[in-house]
Amino acid sequence: MTQFVEGHIIKRYDGELSVLHLLLTEMGALVSSQVDSAMGAVKKHIPDAAQEIIERDIEVDQLEIKIDAEIEALVAKRTPIAKDLRLVLGCSKIVSELEKIGDEAVHCATIAHEMFEQNHSRLPKDMFRQVFQTMKTTRRNVRDAIEVIDTLDTDLAQTLIEDTREIEAEFPSSLRIVVSYLLEDTRNVGKGVSVVQVIKCLERISSHARTIAEHIIYIRSGEDIRHNNQAIQEANS
Amino acid sequence: MENNQQAAPASPSIPSSQIPRDHRETVGDYTVESPRMSARDVNVHYGDKHAIKGVNLDLGRNEVLAMIGPSGCGKSTFLRCLNRMNDTVKDCKVTGDITLDNKNIYDKKLDVVELRAQVGMVFQKPNPFPKSIYENVAWGARIHGLANTNAELDEIVETSLQKAGLWNEVKDRLDAQGTGLSGGQQQRLCIARTIAINPEVILMDEPCSALDPIATAIVEDLIDELREQFTIAIVTHSMHQAARVSQRTAYFHLGDLIEIGATNDIFTRPRHELTEDYISGRFG
């Protein structure tokens, strides 16, 4: 990463890009910890977990504002070009993805809290087995995304993109498992809806992690691979 | 940067910075369909110094081509080859083929004065003649016999000043000295003088380097309008100016044409490491 931002004739420019990257990494670490806490809240009933996550989300929002201000100043002062331009644009979009992951973590923790509030006993394990599996993949996706932000490693970014497809593929089968459980006992509808919401949260978090990986590939190579862009361009040509 | 880019060909989706610094063959397609000017294997020597090394480059019709690169890279030398301005430089030897509308401009039978009427030039520093505004513009048209009557000459002067965006500012004082205008106005007067003889190509060698930001913006806007009628090649040290005014950009380094391509691509995802480092301010 250092090599990517350094080498400008204006040394202060190197410093400003490094600060931007450092803030982004800090925000990534905070968001990752939020996701971990949210998943902990789903796994076991921690009464204050949701409130703590909501409070820490304010820090996430403040970091987003701070990074946006850094980007605004960089664009105004340095009018970045080429890989610097891609870095600044990419960071701007990654910030937004991180903030959305933070929001999903809050959402997830809130659902978990409500779920436990409604029924203090833990939910049946068979229903949650699939959720735990999805949580494991999502957590790995988020950690990889943070590492990709830190290292700008395109190979890891590519692996992460492949990995997130796993969750996309899992979502329908997770849904089927929950539905079959509900059919066994309709009194569980309320819990079932909450579980579906949690799974959807996890899927969205992974989707944001994948978008981060796509932005990193854009930063490093200039290739825009979002929305299967290459296939679209080839079809148009 | 997003304006006026329709003339640029799309580049293949190749990740940037793949081509290492020591690669010296031109990256990107230097040809255009139906070019106005073409340079093939152009070499320039100043005595023992090899200033331009086998450059191939086309100038398209109604396009602005920006030539950028660090000082001494050969961009101005190459520009001056396009209307044989290097003929007057002692020890300068130009080889290779340069054509204008498929005619060799280095043909010994070619009238160089006529060539320079077809390929006009605007210099770094405004250089109006110490004569009236009217005479500055009328002079070229008169010596090239473009007007038979005074009325025709008046029309050429008015039209040229209008195209240069200067008419409204000077129409009431055409007898005033050209040298009495502001720097930006003087440069536009020189552009009016160039277009008065109806060239096909206009070469601009850092035309805004002596101008303030407002005058620069006016000239850049003018360049964009002139593109509708002329082919323009501009040498500039301002990366952002190249990005703003051109459809294609050529990057020179130590006499080599390193990379050429659509301006949008060059300034967002250059393919050669030297281009990337130069335009992002990592060396100059």
Short mmCIF file of C-alpha atoms in Angstrom, two decimals:
data_model
loop_
_atom_site.label_atom_id
_atom_site.label_comp_id
_atom_site.label_asym_id
_atom_site.label_seq_id
_atom_site.Cartn_x
_atom_site.Cartn_y
_atom_site.Cartn_z
CA MET A 1 0.00 0.00 0.00
CA THR A 2 2.77 2.42 0.97
CA GLN A 3 4.33 2.15 -2.48
CA PHE A 4 0.97 2.90 -4.03
CA VAL A 5 0.57 6.30 -2.37
CA GLU A 6 4.20 7.40 -2.13
CA GLY A 7 6.66 8.88 -4.57
CA HIS A 8 5.07 12.26 -5.30
CA ILE A 9 7.34 15.22 -5.86
CA ILE A 10 5.11 17.02 -3.34
CA LYS A 11 5.79 14.96 -0.22
CA ARG A 12 2.80 16.39 1.60
CA TYR A 13 0.59 14.79 -1.02
CA ASP A 14 2.00 11.36 -0.01
CA GLY A 15 1.13 12.21 3.58
CA GLU A 16 -2.43 13.26 2.76
CA LEU A 17 -3.10 10.05 0.84
CA SER A 18 -1.58 8.01 3.68
CA VAL A 19 -3.83 9.75 6.21
CA LEU A 20 -6.85 8.98 4.04
CA HIS A 21 -5.86 5.33 3.86
CA LEU A 22 -5.17 5.16 7.58
CA LEU A 23 -8.59 6.60 8.42
CA LEU A 24 -10.22 4.11 6.07
CA THR A 25 -8.40 1.23 7.76
CA GLU A 26 -9.46 2.55 11.17
CA MET A 27 -13.07 2.73 10.04
CA GLY A 28 -12.77 -0.80 8.64
CA ALA A 29 -11.49 -2.14 11.97
CA LEU A 30 -14.32 -0.43 13.85
CA VAL A 31 -16.96 -1.76 11.47
CA SER A 32 -15.47 -5.25 11.67
CA SER A 33 -15.71 -5.14 15.44
CA GLN A 34 -19.34 -3.98 15.14
CA VAL A 35 -20.12 -6.97 12.96
CA ASP A 36 -18.43 -9.31 15.46
CA SER A 37 -20.48 -7.81 18.30
CA ALA A 38 -23.71 -8.07 16.31
CA MET A 39 -23.05 -11.72 15.59
CA GLY A 40 -22.29 -12.32 19.25
CA ALA A 41 -25.63 -10.72 20.07
CA VAL A 42 -27.40 -13.09 17.72
CA LYS A 43 -25.62 -16.13 19.13
CA LYS A 44 -26.36 -15.40 22.75
CA HIS A 45 -28.54 -12.98 24.59
CA ILE A 46 -26.42 -10.08 25.80
CA PRO A 47 -28.95 -7.53 27.08
CA ASP A 48 -26.88 -4.40 26.42
CA ALA A 49 -25.21 -5.54 23.19
CA ALA A 50 -27.62 -3.79 20.82
CA GLN A 51 -27.37 -0.54 22.74
CA GLU A 52 -23.56 -0.69 22.71
CA ILE A 53 -23.52 -1.33 18.98
CA ILE A 54 -25.91 1.56 18.35
CA GLU A 55 -23.71 3.88 20.39
CA ARG A 56 -20.55 2.79 18.57
CA ASP A 57 -22.30 3.32 15.24
CA ILE A 58 -22.10 7.04 15.98
CA GLU A 59 -18.30 6.66 15.85
CA VAL A 60 -18.65 4.92 12.48
CA ASP A 61 -20.77 7.81 11.19
CA GLN A 62 -18.29 10.37 12.51
CA LEU A 63 -15.43 8.59 10.77
CA GLU A 64 -17.43 8.59 7.54
CA ILE A 65 -17.87 12.36 7.79
CA LYS A 66 -14.19 12.84 8.64
CA ILE A 67 -13.01 10.74 5.69
CA ASP A 68 -15.39 12.52 3.32
CA ALA A 69 -13.94 15.83 4.48
CA GLU A 70 -10.40 14.53 3.82
CA ILE A 71 -11.46 13.43 0.33
CA GLU A 72 -13.11 16.79 -0.36
CA ALA A 73 -9.93 18.63 0.67
CA LEU A 74 -7.72 16.29 -1.38
CA VAL A 75 -9.78 16.78 -4.52
CA ALA A 76 -9.87 20.55 -4.03
CA LYS A 77 -6.14 20.89 -3.32
CA ARG A 78 -4.50 18.20 -5.42
CA THR A 79 -6.96 17.38 -8.23
CA PRO A 80 -5.67 13.80 -8.29
CA ILE A 81 -4.95 12.04 -11.58
CA ALA A 82 -4.48 8.41 -12.66
CA LYS A 83 -3.90 6.00 -9.76
CA ASP A 84 -4.29 8.79 -7.21
CA LEU A 85 -7.66 9.63 -8.74
CA ARG A 86 -8.69 5.99 -8.61
CA LEU A 87 -7.55 5.74 -4.99
CA VAL A 88 -9.53 8.81 -3.92
CA LEU A 89 -12.65 7.78 -5.85
CA GLY A 90 -12.35 4.22 -4.57
CA CYS A 91 -11.90 5.34 -0.96
CA SER A 92 -14.95 7.56 -1.28
CA LYS A 93 -17.05 4.59 -2.34
CA ILE A 94 -15.52 2.18 0.18
CA VAL A 95 -16.38 4.58 3.00
CA SER A 96 -19.98 4.39 1.96
CA GLU A 97 -19.90 0.58 1.89
CA LEU A 98 -18.32 0.45 5.36
CA GLU A 99 -20.98 2.76 6.72
CA LYS A 100 -23.67 0.49 5.29
CA ILE A 101 -22.03 -2.56 6.88
CA GLY A 102 -22.12 -0.67 10.18
CA ASP A 103 -25.83 0.01 9.72
CA GLU A 104 -26.48 -3.66 8.98
CA ALA A 105 -24.63 -4.62 12.17
CA VAL A 106 -26.91 -2.30 14.13
CA HIS A 107 -29.94 -3.74 12.38
CA CYS A 108 -28.81 -7.29 13.08
CA ALA A 109 -28.19 -6.60 16.77
CA THR A 110 -31.55 -4.86 17.11
CA ILE A 111 -33.39 -7.82 15.62
CA ALA A 112 -31.50 -10.19 17.93
CA HIS A 113 -32.40 -8.02 20.92
CA GLU A 114 -36.09 -7.97 20.01
CA MET A 115 -36.00 -11.69 19.37
CA PHE A 116 -34.66 -12.41 22.84
CA GLU A 117 -36.96 -9.84 24.41
CA GLN A 118 -39.93 -11.70 22.99
CA ASN A 119 -38.71 -15.08 24.13
CA HIS A 120 -35.99 -15.30 26.75
CA SER A 121 -35.18 -18.89 25.98
CA ARG A 122 -32.62 -19.47 23.24
CA LEU A 123 -34.01 -20.38 19.86
CA PRO A 124 -33.74 -23.97 18.66
CA LYS A 125 -30.32 -24.94 17.41
CA ASP A 126 -31.53 -26.73 14.32
CA MET A 127 -33.06 -23.47 13.11
CA PHE A 128 -29.90 -21.57 13.84
CA ARG A 129 -27.41 -24.03 12.40
CA GLN A 130 -27.75 -22.49 9.00
CA VAL A 131 -27.58 -18.99 10.48
CA PHE A 132 -24.34 -19.81 12.28
CA GLN A 133 -22.84 -21.13 9.07
CA THR A 134 -23.81 -17.94 7.25
CA MET A 135 -22.45 -15.85 10.11
CA LYS A 136 -19.13 -17.63 9.84
CA THR A 137 -18.83 -16.87 6.13
CA THR A 138 -19.97 -13.26 6.57
CA ARG A 139 -17.45 -12.68 9.34
CA ARG A 140 -14.69 -14.08 7.11
CA ASN A 141 -15.85 -11.84 4.25
CA VAL A 142 -15.73 -8.73 6.43
CA ARG A 143 -12.29 -9.57 7.81
CA ASP A 144 -10.99 -10.22 4.31
CA ALA A 145 -12.49 -6.92 3.13
CA ILE A 146 -10.67 -5.07 5.90
CA GLU A 147 -7.42 -6.81 4.99
CA VAL A 148 -7.95 -5.98 1.33
CA ILE A 149 -8.45 -2.32 2.25
CA ASP A 150 -5.24 -2.42 4.26
CA THR A 151 -3.07 -4.22 1.70
CA LEU A 152 -4.81 -3.43 -1.62
CA ASP A 153 -4.17 -7.08 -2.42
CA THR A 154 -6.05 -7.83 -5.67
CA ASP A 155 -5.61 -11.60 -5.34
CA LEU A 156 -7.32 -11.59 -1.96
CA ALA A 157 -9.97 -9.24 -3.38
CA GLN A 158 -10.67 -11.73 -6.15
CA THR A 159 -10.88 -14.60 -3.62
CA LEU A 160 -13.26 -12.55 -1.50
CA ILE A 161 -15.53 -11.91 -4.49
CA GLU A 162 -15.70 -15.67 -5.15
CA ASP A 163 -16.30 -16.33 -1.46
CA THR A 164 -19.27 -13.97 -1.26
CA ARG A 165 -21.01 -15.93 -3.98
CA GLU A 166 -21.23 -18.75 -1.43
CA ILE A 167 -23.61 -16.72 0.72
CA GLU A 168 -25.68 -15.69 -2.27
CA ALA A 169 -26.05 -19.36 -3.14
CA GLU A 170 -26.81 -20.31 0.47
CA PHE A 171 -29.60 -17.76 0.96
CA PRO A 172 -32.42 -19.70 -0.77
CA SER A 173 -31.55 -22.92 1.06
CA SER A 174 -31.40 -21.05 4.39
CA LEU A 175 -34.82 -19.69 3.64
CA ARG A 176 -36.13 -23.17 2.85
CA ILE A 177 -34.86 -24.50 6.18
CA VAL A 178 -36.59 -21.74 8.13
CA VAL A 179 -39.84 -22.17 6.19
CA SER A 180 -39.91 -25.91 6.81
CA TYR A 181 -39.37 -25.24 10.51
CA LEU A 182 -42.27 -22.79 10.53
CA LEU A 183 -44.52 -25.28 8.82
CA GLU A 184 -43.89 -27.69 11.66
CA ASP A 185 -45.17 -25.21 14.23
CA THR A 186 -46.83 -21.97 13.19
CA ARG A 187 -46.28 -20.49 16.66
CA ASN A 188 -42.73 -19.92 15.56
CA VAL A 189 -43.67 -17.48 12.77
CA GLY A 190 -42.47 -14.46 14.74
CA LYS A 191 -39.08 -16.06 15.44
CA GLY A 192 -38.86 -17.29 11.87
CA VAL A 193 -39.35 -13.81 10.44
CA SER A 194 -36.60 -12.50 12.73
CA VAL A 195 -34.25 -15.26 11.62
CA VAL A 196 -34.93 -14.47 7.96
CA GLN A 197 -34.19 -10.81 8.66
CA VAL A 198 -30.89 -11.76 10.28
CA ILE A 199 -29.92 -13.94 7.33
CA LYS A 200 -30.80 -11.11 4.96
CA CYS A 201 -28.62 -8.74 7.03
CA LEU A 202 -25.72 -11.16 6.79
CA GLU A 203 -26.19 -11.48 3.05
CA ARG A 204 -26.17 -7.70 2.65
CA ILE A 205 -23.02 -7.39 4.75
CA SER A 206 -21.26 -9.90 2.50
CA SER A 207 -22.53 -8.06 -0.54
CA HIS A 208 -20.99 -4.80 0.74
CA ALA A 209 -17.72 -6.67 1.42
CA ARG A 210 -17.75 -7.88 -2.19
CA THR A 211 -18.33 -4.33 -3.45
CA ILE A 212 -15.33 -3.19 -1.40
CA ALA A 213 -13.22 -5.87 -3.10
CA GLU A 214 -14.46 -4.64 -6.50
CA HIS A 215 -13.46 -1.07 -5.64
CA ILE A 216 -10.00 -2.27 -4.58
CA ILE A 217 -9.55 -3.97 -7.96
CA TYR A 218 -10.59 -0.70 -9.63
CA ILE A 219 -8.09 1.24 -7.51
CA ARG A 220 -5.24 -1.10 -8.38
CA SER A 221 -5.93 -1.84 -12.03
CA GLY A 222 -8.46 0.71 -13.32
CA GLU A 223 -10.81 -2.10 -14.27
CA ASP A 224 -14.43 -1.62 -13.30
CA ILE A 225 -15.76 -5.11 -12.66
CA ARG A 226 -18.98 -4.08 -10.92
CA HIS A 227 -22.24 -5.49 -12.19
CA ASN A 228 -20.33 -7.89 -14.45
CA ASN A 229 -19.23 -4.81 -16.38
CA GLN A 230 -16.84 -6.62 -18.69
CA ALA A 231 -19.59 -8.92 -19.96
CA ILE A 232 -21.86 -5.88 -20.51
CA GLN A 233 -19.14 -4.06 -22.48
CA GLU A 234 -18.42 -7.13 -24.59
CA ALA A 235 -22.13 -7.57 -25.29
CA ASN A 236 -22.41 -3.90 -26.33
CA SER A 237 -19.39 -4.11 -28.60
CA MET B 1 -12.44 16.03 -18.50
CA GLU B 2 -15.70 14.46 -19.53
CA ASN B 3 -16.39 17.01 -22.27
CA ASN B 4 -15.73 16.60 -25.96
CA GLN B 5 -14.34 13.12 -25.93
CA GLN B 6 -16.30 11.62 -28.77
CA ALA B 7 -13.40 11.44 -31.20
CA ALA B 8 -11.41 9.17 -28.95
CA PRO B 9 -11.29 5.46 -29.68
CA ALA B 10 -12.16 3.10 -26.85
CA SER B 11 -9.16 1.40 -25.32
CA PRO B 12 -9.02 -2.26 -24.39
CA SER B 13 -9.56 -3.07 -20.76
CA ILE B 14 -5.98 -3.62 -19.73
CA PRO B 15 -5.03 -2.98 -16.12
CA SER B 16 -2.85 0.07 -15.70
CA SER B 17 0.80 0.01 -14.78
CA GLN B 18 1.33 -3.33 -16.44
CA ILE B 19 3.89 -1.99 -18.83
CA PRO B 20 7.24 -1.46 -17.12
CA ARG B 21 9.34 1.69 -17.19
CA ASP B 22 12.02 0.30 -19.53
CA HIS B 23 9.53 -0.49 -22.30
CA ARG B 24 10.06 2.04 -25.08
CA GLU B 25 7.71 1.01 -27.86
CA THR B 26 4.62 3.19 -28.09
CA VAL B 27 1.72 1.85 -26.07
CA GLY B 28 -1.70 2.51 -27.61
CA ASP B 29 -2.98 2.98 -31.13
CA TYR B 30 -1.26 5.94 -32.78
CA THR B 31 -3.38 5.70 -35.93
CA VAL B 32 -6.72 7.35 -36.65
CA GLU B 33 -9.12 6.89 -39.49
CA SER B 34 -8.60 9.38 -42.32
CA PRO B 35 -5.87 11.41 -40.60
CA ARG B 36 -5.19 15.05 -41.41
CA MET B 37 -1.47 14.59 -40.71
CA SER B 38 0.63 11.46 -40.32
CA ALA B 39 4.14 11.01 -38.96
CA ARG B 40 5.97 7.75 -39.55
CA ASP B 41 9.33 6.77 -38.11
CA VAL B 42 10.25 10.38 -37.47
CA ASN B 43 13.72 10.92 -36.05
CA VAL B 44 15.23 14.26 -35.16
CA HIS B 45 18.90 14.83 -34.41
CA TYR B 46 20.42 18.04 -33.10
CA GLY B 47 24.04 17.29 -33.99
CA ASP B 48 24.83 14.17 -31.95
CA LYS B 49 21.74 14.44 -29.79
CA HIS B 50 18.93 12.09 -30.79
CA ALA B 51 15.94 14.23 -29.82
CA ILE B 52 13.07 12.27 -31.41
CA LYS B 53 13.34 8.51 -31.78
CA GLY B 54 11.23 6.86 -34.46
CA VAL B 55 7.91 8.48 -33.58
CA ASN B 56 4.72 7.39 -35.32
CA LEU B 57 1.64 9.53 -34.81
CA ASP B 58 -1.55 10.55 -36.62
CA LEU B 59 -3.45 13.81 -36.19
CA GLY B 60 -7.16 13.27 -36.71
CA ARG B 61 -9.58 15.71 -38.26
CA ASN B 62 -11.40 18.01 -35.86
CA GLU B 63 -9.57 16.74 -32.85
CA VAL B 64 -7.30 18.27 -30.26
CA LEU B 65 -4.22 16.16 -29.59
CA ALA B 66 -2.33 17.08 -26.43
CA MET B 67 1.38 16.33 -26.24
CA ILE B 68 2.74 16.11 -22.73
CA GLY B 69 5.99 15.10 -21.09
CA PRO B 70 8.82 16.44 -18.95
CA SER B 71 11.10 19.22 -20.19
CA GLY B 72 13.45 17.97 -22.89
CA CYS B 73 11.25 15.01 -23.83
CA GLY B 74 10.93 16.19 -27.44
CA LYS B 75 7.29 17.23 -27.57
CA SER B 76 8.00 20.77 -28.81
CA THR B 77 10.64 19.46 -31.22
CA PHE B 78 8.09 17.06 -32.67
CA LEU B 79 5.46 19.82 -32.88
CA ARG B 80 7.88 22.00 -34.81
CA CYS B 81 8.50 19.18 -37.29
CA LEU B 82 4.86 19.38 -38.31
CA ASN B 83 5.31 22.72 -40.09
CA ARG B 84 9.04 22.48 -40.67
CA MET B 85 9.94 25.08 -38.09
CA ASN B 86 13.06 23.04 -37.40
CA ASP B 87 14.36 23.84 -40.91
CA THR B 88 15.87 27.02 -39.58
CA VAL B 89 17.63 25.32 -36.64
CA LYS B 90 21.32 24.74 -37.29
CA ASP B 91 22.46 21.09 -37.08
CA CYS B 92 18.87 19.86 -36.91
CA LYS B 93 18.21 16.83 -39.10
CA VAL B 94 14.70 15.43 -39.54
CA THR B 95 14.16 11.99 -41.11
CA GLY B 96 11.05 9.90 -41.68
CA ASP B 97 7.76 10.74 -43.33
CA ILE B 98 5.33 13.46 -42.35
CA THR B 99 2.30 13.99 -44.54
CA LEU B 100 -0.47 16.55 -44.65
CA ASP B 101 -3.51 15.22 -46.52
CA ASN B 102 -1.27 12.42 -47.81
CA LYS B 103 1.33 14.84 -49.23
CA ASN B 104 4.90 14.71 -47.95
CA ILE B 105 5.59 18.02 -46.23
CA TYR B 106 9.36 17.47 -46.54
CA ASP B 107 9.13 17.23 -50.34
CA LYS B 108 11.87 19.47 -51.73
CA LYS B 109 9.43 20.98 -54.22
CA LEU B 110 7.02 21.99 -51.48
CA ASP B 111 6.66 25.70 -50.73
CA VAL B 112 7.38 26.01 -47.01
CA VAL B 113 5.57 29.37 -46.78
CA GLU B 114 2.47 27.70 -48.22
CA LEU B 115 2.88 24.79 -45.74
CA ARG B 116 3.01 27.21 -42.81
CA ALA B 117 -0.18 28.81 -44.06
CA GLN B 118 -1.82 25.38 -43.96
CA VAL B 119 -0.22 24.44 -40.65
CA GLY B 120 -0.32 27.55 -38.50
CA MET B 121 1.37 28.00 -35.16
CA VAL B 122 0.62 29.78 -31.90
CA PHE B 123 3.56 30.26 -29.57
CA GLN B 124 4.11 30.27 -25.84
CA LYS B 125 4.39 34.02 -25.57
CA PRO B 126 1.92 36.20 -27.47
CA ASN B 127 3.86 37.86 -30.28
CA PRO B 128 1.61 40.41 -32.02
CA PHE B 129 3.27 42.64 -34.60
CA PRO B 130 3.84 46.24 -33.47
CA LYS B 131 0.97 47.29 -35.68
CA SER B 132 -2.76 47.86 -35.33
CA ILE B 133 -5.13 45.09 -34.33
CA TYR B 134 -6.58 45.22 -37.84
CA GLU B 135 -3.18 44.92 -39.52
CA ASN B 136 -2.14 42.02 -37.28
CA VAL B 137 -5.01 39.96 -38.62
CA ALA B 138 -5.08 41.33 -42.19
CA TRP B 139 -1.37 40.86 -42.81
CA GLY B 140 -1.37 37.10 -43.49
CA ALA B 141 -4.51 37.22 -45.60
CA ARG B 142 -3.02 40.04 -47.66
CA ILE B 143 0.34 38.36 -48.39
CA HIS B 144 -1.37 35.07 -49.25
CA GLY B 145 -3.74 36.90 -51.61
CA LEU B 146 -6.88 35.74 -49.83
CA ALA B 147 -8.72 39.04 -50.36
CA ASN B 148 -9.22 40.93 -53.60
CA THR B 149 -10.91 43.96 -52.14
CA ASN B 150 -10.80 45.94 -48.92
CA ALA B 151 -14.32 44.77 -48.16
CA GLU B 152 -13.19 41.16 -48.41
CA LEU B 153 -10.24 41.89 -46.16
CA ASP B 154 -12.54 43.59 -43.64
CA GLU B 155 -14.69 40.49 -43.64
CA ILE B 156 -11.71 38.18 -43.05
CA VAL B 157 -10.54 40.36 -40.15
CA GLU B 158 -13.99 40.44 -38.57
CA THR B 159 -14.61 36.71 -39.03
CA SER B 160 -11.17 35.77 -37.67
CA LEU B 161 -11.56 38.01 -34.64
CA GLN B 162 -15.00 36.57 -34.03
CA LYS B 163 -13.69 33.00 -34.23
CA ALA B 164 -10.94 33.97 -31.81
CA GLY B 165 -13.57 35.36 -29.45
CA LEU B 166 -12.03 38.82 -29.56
CA TRP B 167 -14.32 40.79 -31.88
CA ASN B 168 -16.65 42.21 -29.25
CA GLU B 169 -13.70 43.41 -27.18
CA VAL B 170 -11.85 45.20 -30.01
CA LYS B 171 -14.37 46.06 -32.73
CA ASP B 172 -14.41 49.72 -31.67
CA ARG B 173 -10.64 50.09 -31.61
CA LEU B 174 -9.28 48.12 -34.54
CA ASP B 175 -6.72 50.87 -35.16
CA ALA B 176 -5.23 50.49 -31.67
CA GLN B 177 -1.86 48.79 -31.30
CA GLY B 178 -2.03 45.01 -30.91
CA THR B 179 0.74 45.20 -28.34
CA GLY B 180 -1.49 47.37 -26.15
CA LEU B 181 -3.93 44.53 -25.46
CA SER B 182 -3.81 42.36 -22.33
CA GLY B 183 -1.79 39.12 -22.44
CA GLY B 184 -4.85 36.95 -22.98
CA GLN B 185 -6.20 39.28 -25.66
CA GLN B 186 -2.81 39.33 -27.39
CA GLN B 187 -2.77 35.53 -27.49
CA ARG B 188 -6.27 35.48 -28.97
CA LEU B 189 -5.14 38.11 -31.47
CA CYS B 190 -2.31 35.75 -32.49
CA ILE B 191 -4.87 32.95 -32.85
CA ALA B 192 -7.02 35.26 -35.01
CA ARG B 193 -3.93 36.04 -37.10
CA THR B 194 -3.30 32.30 -37.53
CA ILE B 195 -6.84 31.41 -38.55
CA ALA B 196 -7.17 34.43 -40.89
CA ILE B 197 -5.14 32.54 -43.51
CA ASN B 198 -7.49 29.57 -43.24
CA PRO B 199 -5.13 26.82 -42.06
CA GLU B 200 -6.05 23.16 -41.79
CA VAL B 201 -3.97 22.50 -38.71
CA ILE B 202 -3.10 24.75 -35.77
CA LEU B 203 -0.06 23.92 -33.66
CA MET B 204 0.01 25.42 -30.19
CA ASP B 205 3.19 25.43 -28.15
CA GLU B 206 2.21 26.06 -24.52
CA PRO B 207 -0.24 28.78 -25.59
CA CYS B 208 -1.43 29.57 -22.07
CA SER B 209 1.79 29.41 -20.10
CA ALA B 210 2.09 33.21 -20.01
CA LEU B 211 -1.58 33.82 -19.24
CA ASP B 212 -3.53 34.24 -16.01
CA PRO B 213 -6.21 31.65 -15.08
CA ILE B 214 -9.13 33.62 -16.54
CA ALA B 215 -7.33 34.29 -19.84
CA THR B 216 -6.32 30.61 -19.87
CA ALA B 217 -9.93 29.53 -19.42
CA ILE B 218 -11.03 31.78 -22.30
CA VAL B 219 -8.32 30.37 -24.61
CA GLU B 220 -9.18 26.79 -23.60
CA ASP B 221 -12.82 27.46 -24.40
CA LEU B 222 -11.74 28.91 -27.73
CA ILE B 223 -9.65 25.81 -28.53
CA ASP B 224 -12.74 23.71 -28.04
CA GLU B 225 -14.70 25.87 -30.51
CA LEU B 226 -11.86 25.92 -33.05
CA ARG B 227 -11.82 22.12 -33.08
CA GLU B 228 -15.04 22.16 -35.08
CA GLN B 229 -13.12 23.65 -37.99
CA PHE B 230 -9.46 22.81 -37.47
CA THR B 231 -7.16 20.04 -36.35
CA ILE B 232 -5.22 21.16 -33.28
CA ALA B 233 -2.03 19.83 -31.71
CA ILE B 234 -1.15 21.40 -28.40
CA VAL B 235 1.98 21.07 -26.30
CA THR B 236 1.31 21.82 -22.66
CA HIS B 237 2.99 21.44 -19.31
CA SER B 238 -0.36 21.59 -17.58
CA MET B 239 -1.68 18.09 -17.10
CA HIS B 240 -5.13 19.39 -16.32
CA GLN B 241 -5.17 21.58 -19.39
CA ALA B 242 -4.35 18.54 -21.53
CA ALA B 243 -7.15 16.66 -19.81
CA ARG B 244 -9.61 19.52 -20.32
CA VAL B 245 -8.99 20.46 -23.95
CA SER B 246 -7.93 17.31 -25.78
CA GLN B 247 -9.59 14.17 -27.09
CA ARG B 248 -6.32 12.25 -27.38
CA THR B 249 -3.13 12.58 -25.40
CA ALA B 250 0.41 11.60 -26.32
CA TYR B 251 3.06 11.18 -23.63
CA PHE B 252 6.71 11.73 -24.65
CA HIS B 253 9.75 10.71 -22.63
CA LEU B 254 13.39 11.26 -23.65
CA GLY B 255 12.47 11.42 -27.34
CA ASP B 256 10.21 8.37 -27.32
CA LEU B 257 6.46 8.45 -27.76
CA ILE B 258 5.68 6.27 -24.74
CA GLU B 259 1.92 6.18 -24.77
CA ILE B 260 -0.96 7.57 -26.78
CA GLY B 261 -4.65 7.11 -26.26
CA ALA B 262 -7.99 8.61 -25.44
CA THR B 263 -7.52 11.44 -22.96
CA ASN B 264 -10.06 9.94 -20.57
CA ASP B 265 -8.09 6.69 -20.47
CA ILE B 266 -4.67 8.32 -20.17
CA PHE B 267 -5.75 10.38 -17.16
CA THR B 268 -7.65 7.66 -15.33
CA ARG B 269 -5.94 4.39 -16.23
CA PRO B 270 -2.68 4.93 -18.11
CA ARG B 271 -1.07 1.68 -19.19
CA HIS B 272 2.60 2.60 -19.02
CA GLU B 273 4.26 3.12 -15.66
CA LEU B 274 6.18 6.15 -16.93
CA THR B 275 2.93 7.83 -18.01
CA GLU B 276 1.32 7.03 -14.66
CA ASP B 277 4.27 8.37 -12.68
CA TYR B 278 4.54 11.55 -14.75
CA ILE B 279 0.90 12.56 -14.82
CA SER B 280 0.38 11.77 -11.15
CA GLY B 281 3.28 14.03 -10.21
CA ARG B 282 5.81 11.39 -9.22
CA PHE B 283 8.53 12.83 -11.43
CA GLY B 284 8.77 15.76 -13.74
#
